[in-house]
C-alpha positions as a printed NumPy array, in Angstrom:
array([[-31.821,  26.599,  34.934],
       [-30.425,  26.577,  38.503],
       [-30.94 ,  29.811,  40.339],
       [-27.949,  31.749,  41.639],
       [-28.979,  31.49 ,  45.342],
       [-29.043,  27.67 ,  44.946],
       [-25.572,  27.647,  43.528],
       [-24.235,  29.937,  46.175],
       [-25.724,  27.818,  49.072],
       [-24.366,  24.608,  47.519],
       [-20.927,  26.13 ,  47.18 ],
       [-20.906,  27.33 ,  50.713],
       [-21.945,  23.954,  52.01 ],
       [-19.288,  22.157,  50.051],
       [-16.598,  24.667,  51.069],
       [-17.393,  24.045,  54.771],
       [-17.625,  20.325,  54.082],
       [-14.212,  20.041,  52.561],
       [-12.754,  22.296,  55.231],
       [-14.034,  19.881,  57.856],
       [-12.797,  16.877,  55.934],
       [ -9.409,  18.614,  55.597],
       [ -9.153,  18.772,  59.359],
       [-10.014,  15.145,  59.764],
       [ -7.402,  14.157,  57.147],
       [ -4.835,  16.279,  58.922],
       [ -5.589,  14.533,  62.143],
       [ -4.955,  11.144,  60.631],
       [ -1.872,  12.335,  58.754],
       [ -0.432,  13.703,  62.046],
       [ -0.267,  10.197,  63.477],
       [  3.162,   9.559,  61.938],
       [  4.568,  13.157,  62.202],
       [  7.334,  13.827,  64.683],
       [  6.443,  17.407,  65.665],
       [  8.116,  17.249,  69.143],
       [ 11.367,  15.951,  67.696],
       [ 11.398,  18.536,  64.95 ],
       [ 10.815,  21.469,  67.321],
       [ 13.471,  20.06 ,  69.632],
       [ 15.856,  20.063,  66.722],
       [ 15.143,  23.827,  66.225],
       [ 12.433,  26.244,  65.28 ],
       [ 13.356,  25.988,  61.613],
       [ 12.78 ,  22.223,  61.512],
       [  9.537,  22.576,  63.487],
       [  8.132,  25.254,  61.233],
       [  9.209,  23.452,  58.101],
       [  7.514,  20.251,  59.274],
       [  4.307,  22.087,  60.276],
       [  4.019,  23.933,  57.   ],
       [  4.705,  20.733,  55.023],
       [  2.001,  18.853,  56.981],
       [ -0.532,  21.658,  56.237],
       [  0.421,  21.865,  52.543],
       [  0.221,  18.09 ,  52.038],
       [ -3.2  ,  18.129,  53.728],
       [ -4.395,  20.379,  50.907],
       [ -2.739,  18.154,  48.258],
       [ -4.51 ,  15.109,  49.813],
       [ -7.833,  16.827,  49.316],
       [ -7.368,  18.079,  45.764],
       [ -8.544,  14.831,  44.064],
       [-11.742,  14.745,  46.087],
       [-12.474,  18.425,  45.494],
       [-11.79 ,  18.058,  41.776],
       [-13.969,  14.984,  41.408],
       [-16.856,  16.724,  43.254],
       [-16.514,  19.802,  41.095],
       [-16.518,  17.728,  38.004],
       [-19.681,  15.892,  39.213],
       [-21.329,  19.278,  39.716],
       [-20.486,  20.502,  36.223],
       [-21.68 ,  17.253,  34.555],
       [-24.852,  17.029,  36.555],
       [-25.849,  20.623,  35.724],
       [-25.437,  19.835,  32.036],
       [-27.594,  16.647,  32.119],
       [-30.467,  17.837,  34.321],
       [-32.35 ,  20.975,  35.09 ],
       [-33.513,  19.706,  38.501],
       [-31.857,  21.594,  41.341],
       [-32.817,  18.817,  43.722],
       [-31.296,  16.083,  41.566],
       [-28.1  ,  18.098,  41.183],
       [-27.97 ,  18.49 ,  44.932],
       [-28.336,  14.8  ,  45.477],
       [-25.755,  13.782,  42.88 ],
       [-23.171,  16.256,  44.172],
       [-23.793,  15.389,  47.802],
       [-23.507,  11.649,  47.183],
       [-20.241,  12.108,  45.179],
       [-18.803,  14.454,  47.905],
       [-19.684,  11.937,  50.66 ],
       [-18.132,   8.966,  48.683],
       [-14.911,  10.736,  47.663],
       [-14.565,  12.419,  51.05 ],
       [-15.169,   9.047,  52.683],
       [-12.479,   7.426,  50.539],
       [ -9.974,  10.21 ,  51.454],
       [-10.546,   9.905,  55.224],
       [-10.641,   6.113,  55.104],
       [ -7.383,   6.094,  53.104],
       [ -5.673,   8.125,  55.751],
       [ -7.176,   6.233,  58.61 ],
       [ -5.822,   3.05 ,  56.956],
       [ -2.474,   4.73 ,  56.343],
       [ -2.25 ,   5.754,  60.022],
       [ -3.128,   2.224,  61.044],
       [ -0.534,   0.682,  58.781],
       [  2.077,   3.086,  60.075],
       [  1.126,   2.55 ,  63.7  ],
       [  1.417,  -1.282,  63.42 ],
       [  4.162,  -1.734,  60.834],
       [  6.057,   1.518,  60.597],
       [  5.465,   2.166,  56.921],
       [  2.992,   4.117,  54.81 ],
       [  0.74 ,   2.652,  52.104],
       [  3.208,   2.286,  49.282],
       [  4.003,   0.159,  46.236],
       [  4.428,  -2.879,  48.427],
       [  0.958,  -2.444,  50.009],
       [ -0.682,  -1.815,  46.592],
       [  1.074,  -4.866,  45.149],
       [ -0.253,  -6.922,  48.12 ],
       [ -3.811,  -5.699,  47.442],
       [ -3.701,  -6.139,  43.69 ],
       [ -1.735,  -9.427,  43.21 ],
       [ -3.568, -12.753,  43.335],
       [ -2.94 , -14.272,  46.745],
       [ -1.93 , -11.047,  48.377],
       [ -4.946, -10.494,  50.579],
       [ -4.962, -14.161,  51.508],
       [ -1.373, -13.923,  52.691],
       [ -2.411, -11.522,  55.465],
       [ -4.228, -14.365,  57.221],
       [ -7.292, -12.27 ,  58.069],
       [-10.365, -13.882,  59.617],
       [-14.138, -13.392,  58.964],
       [-14.179, -11.151,  62.034],
       [-11.513,  -8.933,  60.422],
       [-13.545,  -8.799,  57.216],
       [-16.72 ,  -7.8  ,  59.058],
       [-14.715,  -5.2  ,  61.034],
       [-13.245,  -3.662,  57.862],
       [-16.719,  -3.436,  56.254],
       [-18.205,  -1.777,  59.351],
       [-15.248,   0.716,  59.438],
       [-15.767,   1.606,  55.765],
       [-19.484,   2.105,  56.41 ],
       [-18.631,   4.197,  59.425],
       [-16.515,   6.503,  57.384],
       [-19.34 ,   7.09 ,  54.891],
       [-21.637,   7.919,  57.823],
       [-18.932,  10.266,  59.181],
       [-18.839,  12.11 ,  55.857],
       [-22.574,  12.336,  55.698],
       [-22.569,  13.859,  59.204],
       [-19.853,  16.338,  58.175],
       [-21.944,  17.292,  55.146],
       [-24.966,  17.918,  57.413],
       [-22.799,  20.038,  59.768],
       [-21.479,  22.008,  56.735],
       [-25.101,  22.644,  55.692],
       [-26.024,  23.742,  59.203],
       [-23.064,  26.156,  59.248],
       [-23.757,  27.522,  55.809],
       [-27.316,  28.367,  56.828],
       [-26.21 ,  30.187,  60.028],
       [-23.134,  32.113,  58.99 ],
       [-22.099,  34.332,  56.178],
       [-18.381,  34.254,  57.031],
       [-17.232,  32.843,  53.67 ],
       [-19.698,  34.963,  51.734],
       [-18.054,  38.154,  52.962],
       [-14.693,  37.145,  51.498],
       [-13.814,  38.623,  48.075],
       [-14.983,  36.606,  45.124],
       [-11.579,  35.292,  43.98 ],
       [-10.359,  34.491,  47.618],
       [-10.578,  30.761,  46.95 ],
       [ -8.484,  30.969,  43.762],
       [ -5.896,  33.302,  45.46 ],
       [ -5.723,  30.944,  48.406],
       [ -5.188,  27.93 ,  46.181],
       [ -2.379,  29.767,  44.299],
       [ -0.783,  30.801,  47.53 ],
       [ -0.955,  27.273,  48.971],
       [  0.653,  25.813,  45.756],
       [  3.416,  28.426,  45.896],
       [  4.057,  27.473,  49.507],
       [  4.098,  23.768,  48.604],
       [  6.669,  24.414,  45.826],
       [  8.707,  26.493,  48.28 ],
       [  8.643,  23.572,  50.791],
       [ 10.067,  21.177,  48.224],
       [ 12.698,  23.636,  47.158],
       [ 13.815,  24.068,  50.815],
       [ 13.864,  20.24 ,  51.093],
       [ 15.923,  19.934,  47.947],
       [ 18.399,  22.558,  49.074],
       [ 18.722,  20.917,  52.521],
       [ 19.212,  17.461,  51.019],
       [ 21.791,  18.835,  48.6  ],
       [ 23.692,  20.368,  51.56 ],
       [ 23.136,  19.186,  55.126],
       [ 20.081,  16.778,  54.934],
       [ 18.886,  17.952,  58.32 ],
       [ 15.217,  18.222,  57.361],
       [ 14.888,  14.971,  55.379],
       [ 13.985,  12.756,  58.327],
       [ 11.217,  15.12 ,  59.328],
       [  9.814,  15.496,  55.872],
       [  9.714,  11.743,  55.383],
       [  7.418,  11.429,  58.442],
       [  4.727,  13.203,  56.358],
       [  2.629,  10.611,  54.564],
       [  3.4  ,  10.341,  50.854],
       [  5.976,  13.062,  50.946],
       [  7.602,  13.204,  47.605],
       [ 11.441,  13.773,  47.773],
       [ 12.817,  16.123,  45.099],
       [ 16.33 ,  17.018,  44.084],
       [ 17.706,  19.987,  42.196],
       [ 21.389,  19.328,  42.242],
       [ 22.416,  21.137,  39.072],
       [ 20.282,  24.197,  40.003],
       [ 21.896,  24.525,  43.481],
       [ 25.377,  23.916,  42.102],
       [ 24.798,  26.879,  39.802],
       [ 23.85 ,  28.965,  42.854],
       [ 27.099,  28.035,  44.553],
       [ 25.8  ,  25.436,  47.099],
       [ 28.282,  22.802,  48.122],
       [ 26.835,  19.325,  47.737],
       [ 26.6  ,  16.748,  50.48 ],
       [ 28.634,  14.084,  48.713],
       [ 27.17 ,  10.654,  48.76 ],
       [ 26.975,   7.799,  46.24 ],
       [ 23.566,   7.144,  44.778],
       [ 22.007,   3.67 ,  44.747],
       [ 20.555,   3.577,  41.266],
       [ 19.714,  -0.016,  40.46 ],
       [ 18.649,  -0.043,  36.833],
       [ 19.725,  -1.923,  33.732],
       [ 19.235,  -5.094,  31.69 ],
       [ 20.139,  -8.317,  33.504],
       [ 23.569,  -9.76 ,  32.901],
       [ 23.121, -12.963,  34.926],
       [ 25.015, -15.111,  35.302],
       [ 28.141, -13.355,  34.348],
       [ 29.363, -16.385,  32.436],
       [ 27.709, -19.661,  31.262],
       [ 27.378, -22.134,  34.059],
       [ 29.622, -25.19 ,  33.586],
       [ 29.287, -28.32 ,  35.615],
       [ 30.438, -31.93 ,  35.795],
       [ 27.506, -33.889,  37.116],
       [ 28.486, -36.175,  40.035],
       [ 28.229, -39.916,  39.45 ],
       [ 25.791, -40.084,  42.349],
       [ 24.019, -36.772,  42.416],
       [ 22.43 , -35.481,  45.657],
       [ 18.731, -35.14 ,  46.111],
       [ 17.667, -31.83 ,  47.588],
       [ 14.845, -31.238,  50.09 ],
       [ 14.421, -27.496,  50.759],
       [ 12.069, -26.552,  53.607],
       [ 11.223, -22.876,  54.143],
       [  8.873, -21.526,  56.745],
       [  7.081, -18.208,  56.812],
       [  8.084, -15.875,  59.624],
       [ 10.479, -18.273,  61.386],
       [ 12.787, -16.138,  63.563],
       [ 16.127, -17.294,  64.76 ],
       [ 15.388, -17.808,  68.513],
       [ 12.563, -20.305,  67.849],
       [ 15.075, -23.06 ,  67.111],
       [ 15.525, -24.58 ,  70.534],
       [ 14.813, -27.918,  72.288],
       [ 11.494, -26.851,  73.699],
       [  9.779, -25.101,  70.789],
       [ 11.209, -27.078,  67.938],
       [ 12.47 , -30.354,  69.493],
       [ 12.533, -32.402,  66.328],
       [ 14.388, -29.743,  64.297],
       [ 16.693, -29.117,  67.166],
       [ 17.577, -32.794,  67.318],
       [ 18.096, -32.845,  63.53 ],
       [ 20.349, -29.773,  63.725],
       [ 22.654, -31.519,  66.225],
       [ 23.645, -33.942,  63.409],
       [ 23.813, -31.26 ,  60.704],
       [ 25.382, -27.817,  60.203],
       [ 23.609, -25.082,  62.222],
       [ 24.346, -21.412,  61.623],
       [ 23.264, -19.275,  64.6  ],
       [ 23.888, -15.82 ,  63.155],
       [ 22.042, -16.06 ,  59.848],
       [ 20.509, -13.023,  58.199],
       [ 17.66 , -13.216,  55.664],
       [ 18.077, -11.264,  52.499],
       [ 14.935,  -9.395,  53.233],
       [ 12.448,  -8.44 ,  56.044],
       [  9.686,  -9.981,  53.969],
       [  8.913, -13.123,  52.03 ],
       [  9.639, -11.631,  48.541],
       [ 13.195, -10.582,  49.145],
       [ 13.852, -13.384,  51.732],
       [ 13.037, -16.299,  49.377],
       [ 14.509, -14.583,  46.356],
       [ 17.889, -14.049,  48.022],
       [ 18.159, -17.609,  49.201],
       [ 17.561, -19.064,  45.698],
       [ 19.458, -16.477,  43.821],
       [ 22.397, -15.927,  46.078],
       [ 22.263, -12.157,  45.379],
       [ 20.684,  -9.141,  47.094],
       [ 16.886,  -8.877,  47.015],
       [ 16.821,  -5.566,  45.24 ],
       [ 17.438,  -7.491,  41.98 ],
       [ 13.891,  -8.849,  42.355],
       [ 12.312,  -6.284,  40.04 ],
       [ 14.714,  -6.914,  37.146],
       [ 14.284, -10.592,  37.4  ],
       [ 10.5  , -10.29 ,  37.511],
       [ 10.507,  -7.931,  34.553],
       [ 12.508, -10.396,  32.473],
       [ 10.958, -13.506,  34.123],
       [ 14.339, -14.956,  34.783],
       [ 14.972, -17.784,  37.216],
       [ 18.035, -18.753,  39.254],
       [ 21.144, -20.451,  37.835],
       [ 20.656, -23.341,  40.322],
       [ 17.287, -24.281,  38.825],
       [ 18.905, -24.203,  35.342],
       [ 21.539, -26.659,  36.531],
       [ 18.974, -29.006,  38.172],
       [ 16.905, -29.058,  35.033],
       [ 19.926, -29.792,  32.825],
       [ 20.879, -32.632,  35.153],
       [ 17.434, -34.248,  34.823],
       [ 16.171, -33.638,  38.343],
       [ 12.581, -34.686,  39.085],
       [ 10.814, -31.69 ,  40.659],
       [  7.685, -31.059,  42.615],
       [  7.29 , -27.807,  44.636],
       [  4.644, -27.014,  47.236],
       [  3.274, -24.002,  49.062],
       [  0.526, -23.474,  51.569],
       [  0.106, -19.957,  50.124],
       [  0.366, -19.119,  46.414],
       [  3.18 , -19.096,  43.972],
       [  1.672, -15.92 ,  42.48 ],
       [  2.099, -13.946,  45.698],
       [  4.829, -12.978,  45.944],
       [  5.317, -13.597,  42.229],
       [  7.616, -16.584,  42.41 ],
       [  6.012, -18.008,  39.367],
       [  7.547, -15.053,  37.472],
       [ 10.926, -15.018,  39.2  ],
       [ 12.672, -17.866,  41.038],
       [ 10.319, -20.625,  39.651],
       [  9.494, -18.994,  36.313],
       [ 11.333, -21.715,  34.382],
       [  9.566, -24.589,  36.243],
       [  6.449, -25.961,  34.456],
       [  3.203, -24.971,  36.195],
       [  2.31 , -28.629,  36.621],
       [  5.199, -28.969,  39.046],
       [  4.106, -26.02 ,  41.184],
       [  1.438, -27.074,  43.692],
       [ -0.206, -24.322,  45.735],
       [ -2.828, -24.927,  48.486],
       [ -3.981, -21.555,  49.605],
       [ -7.57 , -22.531,  50.407],
       [ -9.31 , -25.365,  52.18 ],
       [ -8.816, -25.217,  55.931],
       [ -6.497, -23.338,  58.215],
       [ -2.858, -22.877,  57.411],
       [ -1.699, -25.731,  59.733],
       [ -4.077, -28.064,  57.943],
       [ -2.804, -27.035,  54.551],
       [  0.797, -27.524,  55.757],
       [ -0.129, -31.031,  56.813],
       [ -1.766, -31.828,  53.489],
       [  1.225, -30.448,  51.544],
       [  3.673, -32.514,  53.606],
       [  1.678, -35.633,  52.753],
       [  1.801, -34.68 ,  49.05 ],
       [  5.527, -33.951,  49.243],
       [  6.236, -37.343,  50.776],
       [  3.984, -38.936,  48.221],
       [  6.06 , -37.333,  45.415],
       [  9.283, -38.691,  46.831],
       [  7.643, -42.113,  47.257],
       [  6.502, -42.285,  43.685],
       [  9.552, -40.748,  42.042],
       [ 11.886, -42.652,  39.646],
       [ 14.598, -43.779,  42.114],
       [ 17.169, -43.915,  39.255],
       [ 17.013, -40.108,  38.935],
       [ 17.756, -37.408,  41.524],
       [ 14.935, -35.177,  42.832],
       [ 14.493, -31.643,  44.058],
       [ 11.495, -30.665,  46.257],
       [ 10.687, -27.413,  47.942],
       [  7.924, -26.618,  50.437],
       [  6.838, -23.213,  51.859],
       [  5.067, -23.577,  55.228],
       [  2.442, -20.991,  56.172],
       [  1.262, -21.719,  59.775],
       [  3.736, -19.444,  61.529],
       [  2.311, -16.463,  59.509],
       [ -0.152, -14.268,  61.354],
       [ -2.812, -15.356,  62.471],
       [ -0.484, -18.118,  63.688],
       [ -2.757, -21.202,  63.32 ],
       [ -2.222, -24.483,  65.142],
       [ -4.213, -27.478,  66.356],
       [ -5.02 , -28.017,  70.078],
       [ -2.312, -30.661,  70.475],
       [  0.374, -28.132,  69.598],
       [ -0.243, -25.817,  72.509],
       [  2.9  , -25.392,  74.655],
       [  2.387, -21.729,  75.677],
       [ -0.576, -20.217,  77.468],
       [ -2.423, -17.84 ,  77.573],
       [ -2.828, -17.202,  73.918],
       [ -5.157, -15.033,  71.881],
       [ -8.026, -16.954,  70.309],
       [ -7.93 , -14.799,  67.185],
       [ -6.342, -11.663,  65.82 ],
       [ -8.834,  -9.075,  64.493],
       [ -6.921,  -6.792,  62.158],
       [ -9.739,  -4.351,  61.895],
       [ -9.772,  -3.471,  65.577],
       [ -6.096,  -4.044,  66.349],
       [ -4.219,  -1.018,  67.673],
       [ -0.694,  -0.276,  68.86 ],
       [ -2.008,   0.203,  72.375],
       [ -3.649,  -3.216,  72.293],
       [ -0.456,  -4.748,  70.945],
       [  1.599,  -3.288,  73.787],
       [ -0.69 ,  -4.692,  76.466],
       [ -1.553,  -8.01 ,  74.73 ],
       [  1.639,  -8.932,  72.861],
       [  2.474, -11.924,  75.148],
       [ -0.649, -13.836,  74.328],
       [ -0.095, -13.011,  70.647],
       [  3.472, -14.232,  70.729],
       [  2.388, -17.339,  72.611],
       [  0.023, -18.022,  69.676],
       [  3.019, -17.727,  67.328],
       [  5.124, -20.133,  69.465],
       [  2.322, -22.689,  69.352],
       [  2.201, -22.366,  65.58 ],
       [  5.955, -22.862,  65.329],
       [  5.71 , -25.911,  67.575],
       [  3.261, -27.333,  65.096],
       [  5.575, -26.488,  62.241],
       [  8.239, -28.528,  64.024],
       [  5.917, -31.583,  64.004],
       [  5.682, -31.274,  60.176],
       [  9.379, -30.991,  59.815],
       [  9.597, -34.165,  61.976],
       [  7.384, -36.102,  59.499],
       [  9.86 , -35.244,  56.68 ],
       [ 13.027, -36.021,  58.789],
       [ 11.556, -39.309,  59.912],
       [ 10.584, -40.338,  56.404],
       [ 13.929, -39.499,  54.936],
       [ 15.709, -41.503,  57.736],
       [ 13.377, -44.516,  57.431],
       [ 13.826, -44.586,  53.667],
       [ 17.591, -44.306,  53.982],
       [ 17.574, -41.122,  51.867],
       [ 19.676, -38.986,  54.214],
       [ 22.724, -40.752,  52.838],
       [ 22.421, -38.941,  49.512],
       [ 20.03 , -36.042,  50.199],
       [ 20.864, -32.414,  50.996],
       [ 18.314, -30.932,  53.466],
       [ 17.916, -27.17 ,  53.935],
       [ 15.776, -25.773,  56.798],
       [ 15.369, -22.001,  56.884],
       [ 12.908, -19.193,  57.472],
       [ 12.075, -16.66 ,  54.939],
       [ 12.504, -13.842,  57.455],
       [ 11.837, -13.223,  61.138],
       [  8.886, -11.761,  63.17 ],
       [  8.947,  -8.924,  65.681],
       [  6.723,  -8.822,  68.757],
       [  7.123,  -5.157,  69.755],
       [ 10.742,  -5.534,  70.843],
       [ 11.456,  -2.374,  68.939],
       [  7.995,  -0.896,  68.667],
       [  6.401,  -2.896,  65.814],
       [  4.653,  -6.228,  65.252],
       [  5.241,  -8.607,  62.411],
       [  7.684,  -7.976,  59.554],
       [  8.229,  -5.925,  56.408],
       [  8.676,  -2.701,  58.433],
       [ 12.286,  -2.368,  59.754],
       [ 15.51 ,  -4.345,  59.71 ],
       [ 15.836,  -5.149,  63.467],
       [ 17.266,  -8.542,  64.203],
       [ 13.878,  -9.97 ,  65.193],
       [ 12.61 ,  -9.299,  61.664],
       [ 15.632, -10.401,  59.674],
       [ 17.431, -13.198,  61.661],
       [ 16.271, -16.762,  60.912],
       [ 17.415, -20.362,  61.661],
       [ 19.6  , -22.001,  59.048],
       [ 20.264, -25.712,  59.15 ],
       [ 21.946, -27.542,  56.281],
       [ 22.441, -31.343,  56.176],
       [ 24.939, -32.595,  53.653],
       [ 25.788, -36.333,  53.712],
       [ 29.273, -36.92 ,  55.055],
       [ 29.702, -33.396,  56.549],
       [ 30.541, -33.479,  60.203],
       [ 28.129, -31.737,  62.514],
       [ 28.992, -28.121,  63.274],
       [ 27.645, -25.072,  65.017],
       [ 28.806, -21.765,  63.431],
       [ 28.374, -18.436,  65.202],
       [ 29.805, -16.453,  62.337],
       [ 27.684, -14.126,  60.184],
       [ 25.872, -15.952,  57.384],
       [ 23.224, -14.974,  54.859],
       [ 20.466, -16.512,  52.81 ],
       [ 22.673, -15.549,  49.901],
       [ 25.195, -18.216,  51.02 ],
       [ 22.869, -21.213,  50.526],
       [ 23.163, -21.454,  46.693],
       [ 26.994, -20.9  ,  46.719],
       [ 27.138, -23.809,  49.15 ],
       [ 24.958, -26.115,  47.083],
       [ 26.188, -25.295,  43.545],
       [ 29.717, -26.881,  44.002],
       [ 27.957, -30.009,  45.35 ],
       [ 26.117, -30.218,  42.041],
       [ 29.428, -30.231,  40.22 ],
       [ 29.415, -26.553,  39.143],
       [ 32.922, -25.486,  38.326],
       [ 32.331, -21.711,  37.888],
       [ 33.684, -19.343,  40.506],
       [ 30.848, -18.339,  42.87 ],
       [ 31.238, -14.678,  41.691],
       [ 29.836, -15.673,  38.362],
       [ 26.333, -16.279,  39.816],
       [ 26.206, -14.972,  43.407],
       [ 27.509, -12.528,  45.985],
       [ 27.48 , -15.152,  48.761],
       [ 30.011, -17.592,  50.136],
       [ 30.357, -21.36 ,  50.292],
       [ 29.58 , -22.105,  53.939],
       [ 31.884, -25.112,  53.879],
       [ 34.873, -23.054,  52.705],
       [ 37.325, -21.221,  55.019],
       [ 36.125, -17.896,  53.743],
       [ 33.948, -15.935,  56.184],
       [ 31.415, -13.191,  55.661],
       [ 32.083,  -9.784,  57.177],
       [ 28.916,  -7.987,  56.01 ],
       [ 25.646,  -8.628,  54.344],
       [ 22.698,  -6.921,  52.635],
       [ 18.983,  -6.998,  53.616],
       [ 16.351,  -5.594,  51.275],
       [ 12.71 ,  -4.602,  51.178],
       [ 10.513,  -3.093,  48.549],
       [ 12.511,   0.125,  48.249],
       [ 15.426,   0.052,  50.613],
       [ 18.664,  -1.833,  51.184],
       [ 20.446,  -2.292,  54.541],
       [ 24.131,  -2.859,  54.851],
       [ 25.036,  -4.858,  57.924],
       [ 28.44 ,  -5.639,  59.478],
       [ 29.666,  -6.2  ,  63.035],
       [ 29.367,  -2.52 ,  63.862],
       [ 26.37 ,  -0.942,  62.183],
       [ 23.237,  -1.246,  60.092],
       [ 22.956,   1.413,  57.372],
       [ 19.582,   1.62 ,  55.628],
       [ 19.284,   3.55 ,  52.471],
       [ 16.468,   4.082,  50.053],
       [ 17.275,   2.916,  46.539],
       [ 17.652,   5.617,  43.785],
       [ 17.716,   8.608,  46.199],
       [ 20.773,  10.989,  46.193],
       [ 22.531,  12.026,  49.323],
       [ 21.924,  11.098,  52.936],
       [ 18.19 ,  11.666,  52.598],
       [ 16.325,   8.694,  54.084],
       [ 19.4  ,   7.062,  55.531],
       [ 18.804,   5.312,  58.882],
       [ 21.821,   4.183,  60.888],
       [ 21.961,   2.07 ,  63.993],
       [ 24.415,  -0.2  ,  65.686],
       [ 24.49 ,  -3.804,  64.532],
       [ 22.402,  -4.658,  67.672],
       [ 19.734,  -2.045,  66.713],
       [ 20.651,   0.679,  69.123],
       [ 20.211,   4.263,  68.014],
       [ 23.2  ,   6.303,  66.939],
       [ 23.194,  10.018,  67.828],
       [ 23.078,  12.612,  65.047],
       [ 26.575,  13.79 ,  65.94 ],
       [ 27.916,  10.299,  65.375],
       [ 26.298,   9.615,  62.008],
       [ 28.696,  11.594,  59.845],
       [ 31.653,   9.996,  61.6  ],
       [ 30.108,   6.543,  60.916],
       [ 29.506,   7.322,  57.355],
       [ 33.127,   8.463,  56.888],
       [ 34.434,   5.123,  58.153],
       [ 32.   ,   3.17 ,  56.024],
       [ 32.572,   4.961,  52.679],
       [ 34.419,   1.987,  51.123],
       [ 31.661,  -0.336,  52.318],
       [ 29.062,   1.837,  50.661],
       [ 31.069,   1.747,  47.423],
       [ 31.128,  -2.084,  47.617],
       [ 27.332,  -1.977,  48.16 ],
       [ 26.811,  -0.108,  44.915],
       [ 29.078,  -2.616,  43.141],
       [ 27.179,  -5.616,  44.486],
       [ 23.765,  -4.131,  43.756],
       [ 24.709,  -3.514,  40.12 ],
       [ 27.127,  -6.399,  39.523],
       [ 24.566,  -8.433,  37.551],
       [ 23.234,  -5.501,  35.505],
       [ 24.347,  -4.256,  32.157],
       [ 24.194,  -0.498,  32.736],
       [ 24.708,   0.27 ,  29.01 ],
       [ 21.528,  -1.431,  27.875],
       [ 17.884,  -0.795,  28.702],
       [ 15.704,  -3.269,  30.572],
       [ 13.29 ,  -5.23 ,  28.462]])
C-alpha cells in the first residue's frame, strides 16, 4: 500500500505543476484578448473580461486535471509499487499538460494569422480526407510542427521538475485547510456561472460586453431570455438567424425546353484568385479573353473560403445552406438539368473532391468515375498542367453529337503559391513558406516577397487558362461553348491585418474576377455589384429552363436589366450582408446583437455610437436576409 507521505508529496507536486501549466495556458489565451480596449470602455468591461479570462483558464485545465486524477486512481488499484505509480501519473500529467499548452499555442497561432479560433471549420479541415493537403504545407513545415510538439512535452517535463523542486522546499499549500481545493473549485465554478449570467443579461439588454467576451478563446455564449423577461428586463430586439429545417429545393420542379443546338460549358475556377489579379500584366491571356467576353469588376464570392465560395456559384443561393445540402447529399438544380439533357461530363481538381465535401454536395449526383482528383504527384502547378491536359483530352475524345460540361479547380494560387521558374514576373519572392515558424511579425515584415510568390503563381495559372482558350478557339468551339472564369474567393496580404482567407469578409478575401463568355453576346464591362450566386441564374435560361429564377436561386440573370443592390457572403458559422453602404456580419443562430460586426462597404470601422443608427436603417434588409437564408427550407419538417 502507498504511504501517506508519498501521496501527500505527489499531490503537492501535481498541484504546483497544474498551477504552472494554468499560467502558461493563460498566457497563450491572452493573445487574442482585448484587455486595453475593454478597460478603455469602462472598469466594468475590463473587470468582466479579466474575470472571464481567469475562469476560462480554469475550465481549460479541468480535462487535464481530471485525466491525471483518473490515472492516479487506476494506477493505485493495479500496482502496489509507489515508484511505478509515480512514473505513470507523471507521464500522463506531462502528456495531457503538453496537449493543453500545445492546443492553446496552436489556437493563438491560428488567431494571430487568420483571426479565428480553432473551431468546427478547423476540426473539419483536420479530420476530412484532403483537408491537411489543402493547406499546402511543406516538409519543412511538418518537421517544424513535430519539433514544436516535442518542445511542448519537454516544457511540461520541465514544469513538472520545477513543481517537484517547489514542493520539496515550501509548505505553503500544506498549511491550507484540507478542503481548500474543493472550496476553491466550487467558488471558481460559481464565478464562472455568474460570468455567463452577466453575459446573458447584457446580451439580452445592451450587448456591450459581447465583443469582449468573444475575444476569450472558446467562450460559450448563453442566453436566458425568458428568465430575464420575468425579472423585468427589456430585451434588445433583433431577429435571430436560425437556419434549420428540411430542404425544399427547388421550390418547384424544374421545367425546360432543350435548345436545338445546346451550349457546351467550360467552367474554370481557381483557388484564391482575388479580383485585382486580372490585369494585362499578371494575367495577359485571361485579360485578352475578357476583352471579348463579359467582365464583371465588382463581383463578390459567396464565401471567404472554398466551401461556401464554390457552393454559392453552383447553387445560386447563400453558402449557409451548405450544411443542409451535405446532410441530404443534394446537388444543384443545374446539374440535374445537364444530366437530363444528356450532357457528357468530366470534372477535374488539383485538390480533392472530398475536401471540401463537394462529392457530398454540389457533385453528389455525378458518378465518381467522372470526378478526377489529382491531389498528389508533384507540386500544385504541375498537377494543374496535368489536369488541363486531361481536360482537353476529354473534350477531344467526346462524342461531338452531344453537348459537354467540364469543370476544373486550379490549385497553384493556394498557399504555398507554387510556380515554375518561367512564370516569375515579380521579385524578390519567398523560396518557401514554413507554417510552423510563421508569425504575424514575420508576415508584417516579409509580406511583399510572399505576395510576389502569389503573383507568380497566378501568372502561371494564366498560362493554363491560355491553353484552354487557345484550344477552344482552334477547334472552333467558342461558337457554341459557354466559358466561365472565376475565383472561389480572394486572398488577403495583411491589408487589414491578416494573411490568406477564411478569417474576415474584407474585399481582399471575398472579391474575385468573373468573366463569362456566351456566344453571340457583345463584349461588356460591368462595374455593378455581382455575386457568385448570379452565375447559375445566368446559365439556366441558356439551357432552356423556363422556371422563374426564384424557384432555384436568390441570384440574378447577369444579362437581364435587373441589378443587384446587396449580396451575402458566408463562412462556417457567419453570414455577412453587403450593400453599397455597409457590411454587417452576424453569427448564425445567435440571438440579439451579440457577435455582430459592422463596417462600411469599403471595410472601414464604424464607431460604436453609429452602430445602432446603422442597424435601425438596415432592419428591413436584415428581415430580407432571414427570408433568403430560409427560403429553401421547410421549417415545419425535421432535417433527415
